[in-house]
CSV table of C-alpha atoms in Angstrom, one decimal:
chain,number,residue,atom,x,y,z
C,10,UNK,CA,194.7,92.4,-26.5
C,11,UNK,CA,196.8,89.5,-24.2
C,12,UNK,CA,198.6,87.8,-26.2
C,13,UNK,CA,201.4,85.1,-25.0
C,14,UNK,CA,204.5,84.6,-27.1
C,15,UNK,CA,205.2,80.7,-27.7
C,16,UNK,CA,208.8,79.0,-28.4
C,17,UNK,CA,209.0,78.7,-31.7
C,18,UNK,CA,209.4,74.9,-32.9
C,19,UNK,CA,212.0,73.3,-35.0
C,20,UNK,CA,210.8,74.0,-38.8
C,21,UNK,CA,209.0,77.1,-37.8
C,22,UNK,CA,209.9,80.4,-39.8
C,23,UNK,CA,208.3,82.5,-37.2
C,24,UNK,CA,207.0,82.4,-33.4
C,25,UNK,CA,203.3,81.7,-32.7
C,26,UNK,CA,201.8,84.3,-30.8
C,27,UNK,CA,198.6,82.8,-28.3
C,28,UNK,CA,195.6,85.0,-27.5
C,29,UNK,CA,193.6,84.5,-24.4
C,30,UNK,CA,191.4,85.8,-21.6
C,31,UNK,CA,191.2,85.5,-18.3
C,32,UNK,CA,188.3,85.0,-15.8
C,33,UNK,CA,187.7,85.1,-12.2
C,34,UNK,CA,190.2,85.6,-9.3
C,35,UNK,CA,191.5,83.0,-7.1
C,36,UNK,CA,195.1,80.6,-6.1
C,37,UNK,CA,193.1,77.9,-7.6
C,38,UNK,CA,194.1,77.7,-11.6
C,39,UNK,CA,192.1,76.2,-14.6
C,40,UNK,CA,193.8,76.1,-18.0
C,41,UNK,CA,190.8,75.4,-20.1
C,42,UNK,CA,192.3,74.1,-23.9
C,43,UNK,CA,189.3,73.9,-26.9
C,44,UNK,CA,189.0,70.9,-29.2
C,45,UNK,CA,188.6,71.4,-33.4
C,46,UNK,CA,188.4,75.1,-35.4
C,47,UNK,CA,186.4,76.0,-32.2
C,48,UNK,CA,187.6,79.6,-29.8
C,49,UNK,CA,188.0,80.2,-26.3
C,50,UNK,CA,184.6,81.3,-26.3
C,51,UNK,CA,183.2,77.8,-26.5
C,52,UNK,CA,184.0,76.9,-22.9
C,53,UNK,CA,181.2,79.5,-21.4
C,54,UNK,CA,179.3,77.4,-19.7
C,55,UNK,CA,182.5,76.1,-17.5
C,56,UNK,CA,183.8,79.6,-17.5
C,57,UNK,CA,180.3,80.6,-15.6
C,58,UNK,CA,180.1,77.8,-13.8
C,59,UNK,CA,183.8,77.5,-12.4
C,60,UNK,CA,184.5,81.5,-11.7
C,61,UNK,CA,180.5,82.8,-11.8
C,62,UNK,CA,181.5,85.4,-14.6
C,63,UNK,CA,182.0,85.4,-18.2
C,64,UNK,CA,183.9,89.1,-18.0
C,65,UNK,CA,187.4,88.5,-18.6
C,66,UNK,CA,189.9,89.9,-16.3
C,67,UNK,CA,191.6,93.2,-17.0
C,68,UNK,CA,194.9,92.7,-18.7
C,69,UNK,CA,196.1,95.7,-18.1
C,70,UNK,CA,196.0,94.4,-13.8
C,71,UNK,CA,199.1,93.1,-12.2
C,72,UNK,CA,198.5,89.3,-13.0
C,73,UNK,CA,198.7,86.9,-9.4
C,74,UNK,CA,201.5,85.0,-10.2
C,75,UNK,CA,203.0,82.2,-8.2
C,76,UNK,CA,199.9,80.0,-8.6
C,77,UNK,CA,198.2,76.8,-9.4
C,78,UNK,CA,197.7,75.2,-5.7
C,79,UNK,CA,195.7,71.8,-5.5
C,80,UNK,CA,193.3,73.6,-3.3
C,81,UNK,CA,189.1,74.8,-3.6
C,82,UNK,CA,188.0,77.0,-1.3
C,83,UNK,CA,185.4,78.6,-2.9
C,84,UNK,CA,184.2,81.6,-0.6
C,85,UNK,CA,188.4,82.1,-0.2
C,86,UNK,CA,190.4,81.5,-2.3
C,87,UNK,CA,188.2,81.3,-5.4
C,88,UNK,CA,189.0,79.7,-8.9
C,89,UNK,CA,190.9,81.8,-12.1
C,90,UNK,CA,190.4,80.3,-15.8
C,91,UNK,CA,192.5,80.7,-18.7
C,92,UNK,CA,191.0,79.7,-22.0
C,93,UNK,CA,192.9,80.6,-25.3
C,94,UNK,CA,193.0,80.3,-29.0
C,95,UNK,CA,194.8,77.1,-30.2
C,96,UNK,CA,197.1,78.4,-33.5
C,97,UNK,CA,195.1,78.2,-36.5
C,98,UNK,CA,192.4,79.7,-35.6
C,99,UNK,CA,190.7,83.2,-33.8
C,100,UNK,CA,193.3,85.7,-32.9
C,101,UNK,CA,196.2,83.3,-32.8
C,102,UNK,CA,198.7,83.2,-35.0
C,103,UNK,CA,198.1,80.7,-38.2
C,104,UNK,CA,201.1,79.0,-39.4
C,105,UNK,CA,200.7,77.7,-43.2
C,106,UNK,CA,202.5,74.2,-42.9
C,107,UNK,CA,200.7,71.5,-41.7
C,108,UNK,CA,204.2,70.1,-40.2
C,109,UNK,CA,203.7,73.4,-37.9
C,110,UNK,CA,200.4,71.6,-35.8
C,111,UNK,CA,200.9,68.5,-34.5
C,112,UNK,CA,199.5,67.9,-30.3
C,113,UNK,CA,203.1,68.4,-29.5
C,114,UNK,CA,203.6,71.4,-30.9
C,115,UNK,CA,200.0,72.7,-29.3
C,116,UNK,CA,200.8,71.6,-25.9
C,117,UNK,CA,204.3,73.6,-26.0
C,118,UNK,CA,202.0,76.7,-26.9
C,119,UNK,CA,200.0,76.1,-23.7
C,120,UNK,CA,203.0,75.4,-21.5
C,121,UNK,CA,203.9,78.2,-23.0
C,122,UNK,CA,200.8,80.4,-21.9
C,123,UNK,CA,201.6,78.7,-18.2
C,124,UNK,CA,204.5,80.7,-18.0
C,125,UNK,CA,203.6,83.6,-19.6
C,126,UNK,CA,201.4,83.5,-17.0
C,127,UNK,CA,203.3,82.4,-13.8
C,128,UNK,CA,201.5,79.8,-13.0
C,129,UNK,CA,203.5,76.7,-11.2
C,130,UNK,CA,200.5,74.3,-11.7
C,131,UNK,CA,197.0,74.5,-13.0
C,132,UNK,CA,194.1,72.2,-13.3
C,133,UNK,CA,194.3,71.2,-17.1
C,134,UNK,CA,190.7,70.2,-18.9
C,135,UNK,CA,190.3,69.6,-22.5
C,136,UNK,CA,187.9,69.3,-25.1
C,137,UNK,CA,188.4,66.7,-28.0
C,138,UNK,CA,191.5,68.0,-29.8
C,139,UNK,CA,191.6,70.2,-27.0
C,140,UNK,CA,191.7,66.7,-24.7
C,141,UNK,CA,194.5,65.2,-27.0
C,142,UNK,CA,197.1,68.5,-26.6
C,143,UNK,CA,196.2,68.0,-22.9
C,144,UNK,CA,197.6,64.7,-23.0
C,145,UNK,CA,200.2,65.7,-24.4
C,146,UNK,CA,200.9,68.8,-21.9
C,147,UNK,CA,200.2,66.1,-19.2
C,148,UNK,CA,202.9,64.0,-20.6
C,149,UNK,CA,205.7,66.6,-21.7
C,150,UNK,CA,205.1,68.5,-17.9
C,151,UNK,CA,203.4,66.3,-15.5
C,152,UNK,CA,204.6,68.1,-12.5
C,153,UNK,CA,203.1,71.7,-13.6
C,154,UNK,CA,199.5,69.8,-13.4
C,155,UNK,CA,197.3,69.5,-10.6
C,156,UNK,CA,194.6,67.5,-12.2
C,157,UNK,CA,193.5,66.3,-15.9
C,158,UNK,CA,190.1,66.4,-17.3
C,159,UNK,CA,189.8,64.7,-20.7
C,160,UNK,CA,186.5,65.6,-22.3
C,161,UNK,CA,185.2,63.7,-25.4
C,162,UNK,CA,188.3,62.7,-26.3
C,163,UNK,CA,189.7,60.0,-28.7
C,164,UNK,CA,193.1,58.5,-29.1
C,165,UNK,CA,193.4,60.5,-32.9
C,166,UNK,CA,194.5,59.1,-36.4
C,167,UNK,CA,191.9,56.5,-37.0
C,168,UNK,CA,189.7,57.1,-33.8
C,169,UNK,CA,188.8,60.1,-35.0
C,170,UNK,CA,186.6,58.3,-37.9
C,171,UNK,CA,183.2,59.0,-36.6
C,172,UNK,CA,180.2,56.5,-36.7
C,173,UNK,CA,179.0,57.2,-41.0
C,174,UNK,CA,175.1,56.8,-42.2
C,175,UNK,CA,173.5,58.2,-44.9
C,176,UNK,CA,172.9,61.8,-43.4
C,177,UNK,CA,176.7,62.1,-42.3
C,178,UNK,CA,177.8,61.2,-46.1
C,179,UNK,CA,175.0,64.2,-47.3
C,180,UNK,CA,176.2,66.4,-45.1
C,181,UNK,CA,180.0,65.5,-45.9
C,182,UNK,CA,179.1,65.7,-49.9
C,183,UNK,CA,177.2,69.6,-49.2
C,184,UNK,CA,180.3,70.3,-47.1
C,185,UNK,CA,183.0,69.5,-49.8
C,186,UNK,CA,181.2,71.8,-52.1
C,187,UNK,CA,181.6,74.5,-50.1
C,188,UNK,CA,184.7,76.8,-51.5
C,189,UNK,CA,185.4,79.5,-48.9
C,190,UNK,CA,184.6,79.6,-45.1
C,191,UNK,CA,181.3,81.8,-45.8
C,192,UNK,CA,180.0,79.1,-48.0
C,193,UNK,CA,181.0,76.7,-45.0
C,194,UNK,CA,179.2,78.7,-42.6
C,195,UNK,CA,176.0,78.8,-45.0
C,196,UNK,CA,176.3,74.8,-44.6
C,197,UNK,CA,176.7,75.1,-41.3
C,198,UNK,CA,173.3,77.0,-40.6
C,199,UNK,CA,172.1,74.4,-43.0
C,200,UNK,CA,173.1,71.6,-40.6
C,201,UNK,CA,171.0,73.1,-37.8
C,202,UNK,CA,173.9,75.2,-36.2
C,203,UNK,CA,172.7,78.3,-34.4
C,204,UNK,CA,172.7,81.6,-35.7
C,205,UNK,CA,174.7,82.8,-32.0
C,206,UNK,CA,177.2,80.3,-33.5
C,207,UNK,CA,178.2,81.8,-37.2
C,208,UNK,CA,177.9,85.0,-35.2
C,209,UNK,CA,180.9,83.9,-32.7
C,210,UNK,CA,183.0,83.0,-35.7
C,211,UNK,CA,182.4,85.6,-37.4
C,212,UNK,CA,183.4,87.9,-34.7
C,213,UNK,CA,186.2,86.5,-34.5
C,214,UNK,CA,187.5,85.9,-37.7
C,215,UNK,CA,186.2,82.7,-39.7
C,216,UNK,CA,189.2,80.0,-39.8
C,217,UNK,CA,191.2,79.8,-42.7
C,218,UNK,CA,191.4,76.8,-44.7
C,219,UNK,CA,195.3,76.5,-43.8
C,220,UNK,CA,194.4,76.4,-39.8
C,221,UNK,CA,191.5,74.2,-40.1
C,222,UNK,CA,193.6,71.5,-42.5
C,223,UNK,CA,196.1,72.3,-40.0
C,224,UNK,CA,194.3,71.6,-36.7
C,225,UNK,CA,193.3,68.2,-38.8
C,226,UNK,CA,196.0,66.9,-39.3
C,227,UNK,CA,197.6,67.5,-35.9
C,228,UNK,CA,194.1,64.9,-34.8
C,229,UNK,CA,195.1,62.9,-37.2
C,230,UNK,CA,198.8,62.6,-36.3
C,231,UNK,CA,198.1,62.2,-32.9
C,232,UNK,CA,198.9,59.1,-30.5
C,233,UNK,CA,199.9,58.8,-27.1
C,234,UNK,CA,203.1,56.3,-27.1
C,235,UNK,CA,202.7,53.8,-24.1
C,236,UNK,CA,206.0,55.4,-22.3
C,237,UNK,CA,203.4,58.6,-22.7
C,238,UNK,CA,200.8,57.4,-21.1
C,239,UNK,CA,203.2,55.4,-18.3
C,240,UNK,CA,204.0,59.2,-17.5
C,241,UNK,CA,200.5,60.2,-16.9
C,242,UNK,CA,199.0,57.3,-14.8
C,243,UNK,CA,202.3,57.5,-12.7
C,244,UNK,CA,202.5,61.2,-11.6
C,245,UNK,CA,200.1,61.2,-8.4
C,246,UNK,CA,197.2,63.6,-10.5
C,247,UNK,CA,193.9,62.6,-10.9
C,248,UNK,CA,192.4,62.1,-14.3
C,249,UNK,CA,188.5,62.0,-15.4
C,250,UNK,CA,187.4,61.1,-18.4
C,251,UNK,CA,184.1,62.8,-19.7
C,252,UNK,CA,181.9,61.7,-22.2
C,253,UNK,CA,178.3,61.8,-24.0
C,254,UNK,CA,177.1,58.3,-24.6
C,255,UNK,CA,175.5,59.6,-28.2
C,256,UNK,CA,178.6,61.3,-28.8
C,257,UNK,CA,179.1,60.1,-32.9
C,258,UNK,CA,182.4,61.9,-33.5
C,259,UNK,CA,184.7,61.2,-30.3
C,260,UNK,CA,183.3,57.7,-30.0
C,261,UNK,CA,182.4,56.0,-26.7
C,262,UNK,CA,184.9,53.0,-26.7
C,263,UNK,CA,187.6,54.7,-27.6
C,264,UNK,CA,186.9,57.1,-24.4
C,265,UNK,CA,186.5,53.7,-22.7
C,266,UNK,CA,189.7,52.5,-24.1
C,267,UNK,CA,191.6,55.7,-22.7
C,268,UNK,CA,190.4,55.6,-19.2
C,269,UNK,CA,191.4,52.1,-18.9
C,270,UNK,CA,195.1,52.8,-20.1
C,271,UNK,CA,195.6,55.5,-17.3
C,272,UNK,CA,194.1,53.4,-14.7
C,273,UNK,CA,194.1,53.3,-11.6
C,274,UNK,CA,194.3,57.3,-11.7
C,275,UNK,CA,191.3,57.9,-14.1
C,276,UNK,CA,187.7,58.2,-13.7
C,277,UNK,CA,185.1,57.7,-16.0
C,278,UNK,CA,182.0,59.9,-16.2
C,279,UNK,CA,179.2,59.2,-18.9
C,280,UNK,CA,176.5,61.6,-19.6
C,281,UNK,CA,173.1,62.1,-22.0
C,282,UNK,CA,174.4,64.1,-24.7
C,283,UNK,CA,176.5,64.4,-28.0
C,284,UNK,CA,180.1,65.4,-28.7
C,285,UNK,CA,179.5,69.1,-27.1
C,286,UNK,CA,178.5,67.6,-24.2
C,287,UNK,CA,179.7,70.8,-22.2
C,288,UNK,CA,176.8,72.7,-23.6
C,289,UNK,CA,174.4,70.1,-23.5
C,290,UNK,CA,175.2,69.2,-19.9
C,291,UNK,CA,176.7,72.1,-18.4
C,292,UNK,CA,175.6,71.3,-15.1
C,293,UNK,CA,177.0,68.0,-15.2
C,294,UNK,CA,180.0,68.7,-16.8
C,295,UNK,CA,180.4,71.3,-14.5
C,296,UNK,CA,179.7,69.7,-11.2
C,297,UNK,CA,182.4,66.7,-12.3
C,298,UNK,CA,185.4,69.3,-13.1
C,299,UNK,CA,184.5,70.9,-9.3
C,300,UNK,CA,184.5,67.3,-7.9
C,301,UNK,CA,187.7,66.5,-9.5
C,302,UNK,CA,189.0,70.0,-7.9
C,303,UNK,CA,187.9,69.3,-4.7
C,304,UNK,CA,189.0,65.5,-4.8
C,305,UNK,CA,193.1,67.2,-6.0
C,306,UNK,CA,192.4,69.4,-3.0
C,307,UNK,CA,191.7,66.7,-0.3
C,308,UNK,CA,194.9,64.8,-1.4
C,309,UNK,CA,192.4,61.7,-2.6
C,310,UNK,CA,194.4,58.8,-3.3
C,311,UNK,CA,194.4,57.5,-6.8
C,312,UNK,CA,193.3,54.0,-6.2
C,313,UNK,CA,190.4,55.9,-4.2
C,314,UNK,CA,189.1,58.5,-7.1
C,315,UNK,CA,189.4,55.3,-10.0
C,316,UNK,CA,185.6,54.4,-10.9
C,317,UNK,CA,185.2,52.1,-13.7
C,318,UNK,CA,181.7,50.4,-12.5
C,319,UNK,CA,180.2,47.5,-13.7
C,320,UNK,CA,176.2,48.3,-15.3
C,321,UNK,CA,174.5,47.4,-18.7
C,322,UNK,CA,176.7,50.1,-20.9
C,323,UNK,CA,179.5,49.9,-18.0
C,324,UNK,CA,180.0,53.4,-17.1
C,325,UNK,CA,178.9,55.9,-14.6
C,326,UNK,CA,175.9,57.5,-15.7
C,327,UNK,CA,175.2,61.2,-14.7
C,328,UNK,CA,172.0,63.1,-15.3
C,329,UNK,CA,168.7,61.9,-16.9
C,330,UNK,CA,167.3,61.8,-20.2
C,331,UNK,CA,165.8,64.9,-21.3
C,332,UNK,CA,162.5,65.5,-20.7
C,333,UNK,CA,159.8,67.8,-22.3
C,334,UNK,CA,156.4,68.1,-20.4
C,335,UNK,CA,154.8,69.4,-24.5
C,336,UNK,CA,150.8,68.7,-24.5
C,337,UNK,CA,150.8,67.4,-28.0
C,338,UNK,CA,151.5,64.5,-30.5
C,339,UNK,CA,154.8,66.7,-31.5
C,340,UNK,CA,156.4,65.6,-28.0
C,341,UNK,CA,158.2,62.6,-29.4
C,342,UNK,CA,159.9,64.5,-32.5
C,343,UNK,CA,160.9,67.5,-31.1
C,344,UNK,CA,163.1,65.3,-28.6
C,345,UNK,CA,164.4,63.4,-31.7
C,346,UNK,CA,165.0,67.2,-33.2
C,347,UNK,CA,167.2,67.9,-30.2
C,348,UNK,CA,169.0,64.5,-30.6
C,349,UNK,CA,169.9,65.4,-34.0
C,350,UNK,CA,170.8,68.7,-33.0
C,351,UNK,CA,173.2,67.1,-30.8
C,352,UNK,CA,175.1,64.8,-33.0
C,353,UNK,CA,175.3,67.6,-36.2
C,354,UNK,CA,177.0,70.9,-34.1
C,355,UNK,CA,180.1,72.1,-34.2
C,356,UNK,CA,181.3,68.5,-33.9
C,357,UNK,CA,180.2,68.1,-37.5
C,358,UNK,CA,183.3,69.7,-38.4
C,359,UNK,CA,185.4,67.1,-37.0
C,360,UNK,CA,184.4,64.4,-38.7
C,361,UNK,CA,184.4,66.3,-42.5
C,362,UNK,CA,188.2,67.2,-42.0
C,363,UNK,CA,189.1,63.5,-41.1
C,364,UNK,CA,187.0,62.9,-44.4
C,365,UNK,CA,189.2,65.3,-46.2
C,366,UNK,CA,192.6,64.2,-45.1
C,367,UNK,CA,191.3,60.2,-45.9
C,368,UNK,CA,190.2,61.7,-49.3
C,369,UNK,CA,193.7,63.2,-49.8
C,370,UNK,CA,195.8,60.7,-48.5
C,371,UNK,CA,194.0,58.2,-50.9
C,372,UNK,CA,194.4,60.5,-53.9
C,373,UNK,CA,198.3,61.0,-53.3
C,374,UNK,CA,198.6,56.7,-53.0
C,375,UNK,CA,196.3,56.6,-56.4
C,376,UNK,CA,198.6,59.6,-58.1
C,377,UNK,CA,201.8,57.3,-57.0
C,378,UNK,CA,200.4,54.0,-58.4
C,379,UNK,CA,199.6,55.4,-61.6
C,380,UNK,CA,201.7,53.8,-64.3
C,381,UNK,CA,203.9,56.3,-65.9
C,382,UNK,CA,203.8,55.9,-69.8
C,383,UNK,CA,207.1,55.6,-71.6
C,384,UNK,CA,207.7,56.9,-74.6
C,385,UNK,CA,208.8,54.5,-77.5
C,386,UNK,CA,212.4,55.5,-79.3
C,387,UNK,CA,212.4,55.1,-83.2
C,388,UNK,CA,215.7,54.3,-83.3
């Protein structure tokens, strides 16, 4: 199995060790980091569409070292991905304190996994938490990126507080109930999550309780300092930002918010879907990471790539509402089925560990407040 030895932090009794795979050959390099209690798995649709294959490289090969050039050639030189385990969860190491996961920390494990594997630079994407450590990467090591993709991202601590309604507080309430990460997964089949889904975690190992609180409260810890983000906008790469307009977890004005701050180097991309908008529009998604290649690789200006347009919602819009050519009265709900199924996937987790740390944090400020009696002396 490949896995990649990470520094150990300050406060860390032992070193993290990263697992990953491979995929596809090529002097072009994508680093490919996965948002909330999700695997490296979850990026195979970009993993198809960026190297054609989802059969990970043999380890046991000489690896090409050396690379990470701003180039696409695609009948050449070809694109290689590296997608991994964040800590806390799959075959990565699990540290117990929470004080071990903060975006920091996980962006030191993927610079980390950039060495490990010789890469100079890399084209860095990112999925929600996944898009915060990527910040963070971009930030701590500007000059070992060739690009940034930020994908359904938020801004973390309070931005992670998803839109709430009745069925979010149900769903929340049937989650809390459950005790182990079986009865979480029951929930999750519950919630309309597919059964190729629990089978993936499973497979892998379901996440503890200590790597999902964890993972939480590195989102929750999580801001970008303006000195941060100063970094980013100055360091020549070009940046899009990603997002589903029905997205309910990663919130749309919050993406807004983001591309704004690393303007003029960012470019905002809005498509039909939810908070896994890779899966729901993997095409899309897809066709915007190669643009973004390809733009790196023709030395495109900034000022030149930076698209913030001006329309009803104010975004770009890519793709087209779904549409279901269905000969009967049902037409209508099964698109509102596949709406729901949208907002309620493996985003749903997201949004019940913010509700968990909130629920805690209020407990340990009620605990505090709570008048201490005093015994009265008889003498």
């Amino acid at each position: 199995m490949p896995f990649c030895e990470a520094s150990k932090s300050a406060g860390e009794e032992n070193g993290m060790k990263i697992f990953y795979w491979r995929y596809g050959h090529g002097s072009t390099k994508v680093l490919l980091i996965i948002g909330l209690a999700a695997t490296h798995d979850s990026w195979g649709p970009q993993i198809k569409g960026l190297t054609g294959t989802l059969e990970p490289n043999d380890e046991e090969a000489p690896a090409t070292v050396g690379g990470g050039t701003d180039g696409l050639d695609e009948e050449e030189e070809g694109i290689e991905v590296c997608c991994f385990d964040n800590r806390g969860v799959g075959r990565s190491s699990v540290p117990t304190k929470k004080s071990e996961y903060t975006t920091t920390i996980m962006a030191k494990d993927a610079l980390a996994l950039l060495d490990h594997l010789g890469w100079r630079k890399a084209h860095v994407f990112g999925h929600s938490m996944g898009a915060m450590i990527a910040c963070k990467l971009a930030a701590i090591a500007p000059e070992r990126l060739c690009s940034l993709a930020l994908l359904n991202a938020t801004g973390g601590g309070f931005e992670c507080f998803p839109k709430i309604d009745r069925q979010m507080l149900s769903l929340a309430f049937r989650f809390l109930r459950a005790k182990t990460p079986e009865q979480r997964a029951l929930v999750d089949l519950e919630t309309h999550y597919t059964q190729e889904y629990v089978k993936a975690i499973s497979s892998t190992g379901m996440q503890s309780n200590s790597g999902f609180e964890g993972q939480i409260n590195a989102c929750w810890t999580h801001k970008m300092k303006p000195k941060e983000l100063d970094t980013i906008r100055s360091s020549g790469f070009l940046v899009s930002v990603i997002h589903g307009r029905d997205d309910i977890i990663a919130q749309l004005n919050h993406a807004k918010r983001l591309a704004e701050k690393l303007q003029p180097a960012a470019r905002m991309v809005e498509l039909h879907g939810g908070h896994l908008v890779s899966h729901e529009r993997p095409e899309e998604v897809n066709l915007a990471l190669i643009e973004l290649i390809k733009a790196s690789k023709s030395k495109l200006r900034p000022k030149d790539w930076s698209y913030l347009p001006e329309r009803a919602s104010g975004w770009l819009v890519l793709g087209m509402p779904i549409s279901l050519s269905i000969r009967s009265h049902g037409a209508n709900g099964l698109v509102t089925v596949y709406n729901l199924f949208g907002k309620i996937q493996l985003s749903f987790l997201y949004f019940i560990g913010v509700f968990v740390m909130g629920f805690q944090q209020m407990r340990n400020f009620l605990r505090i407040m709570k008048p201490v009696r005093v015994a009265v002396s008889d003498s």
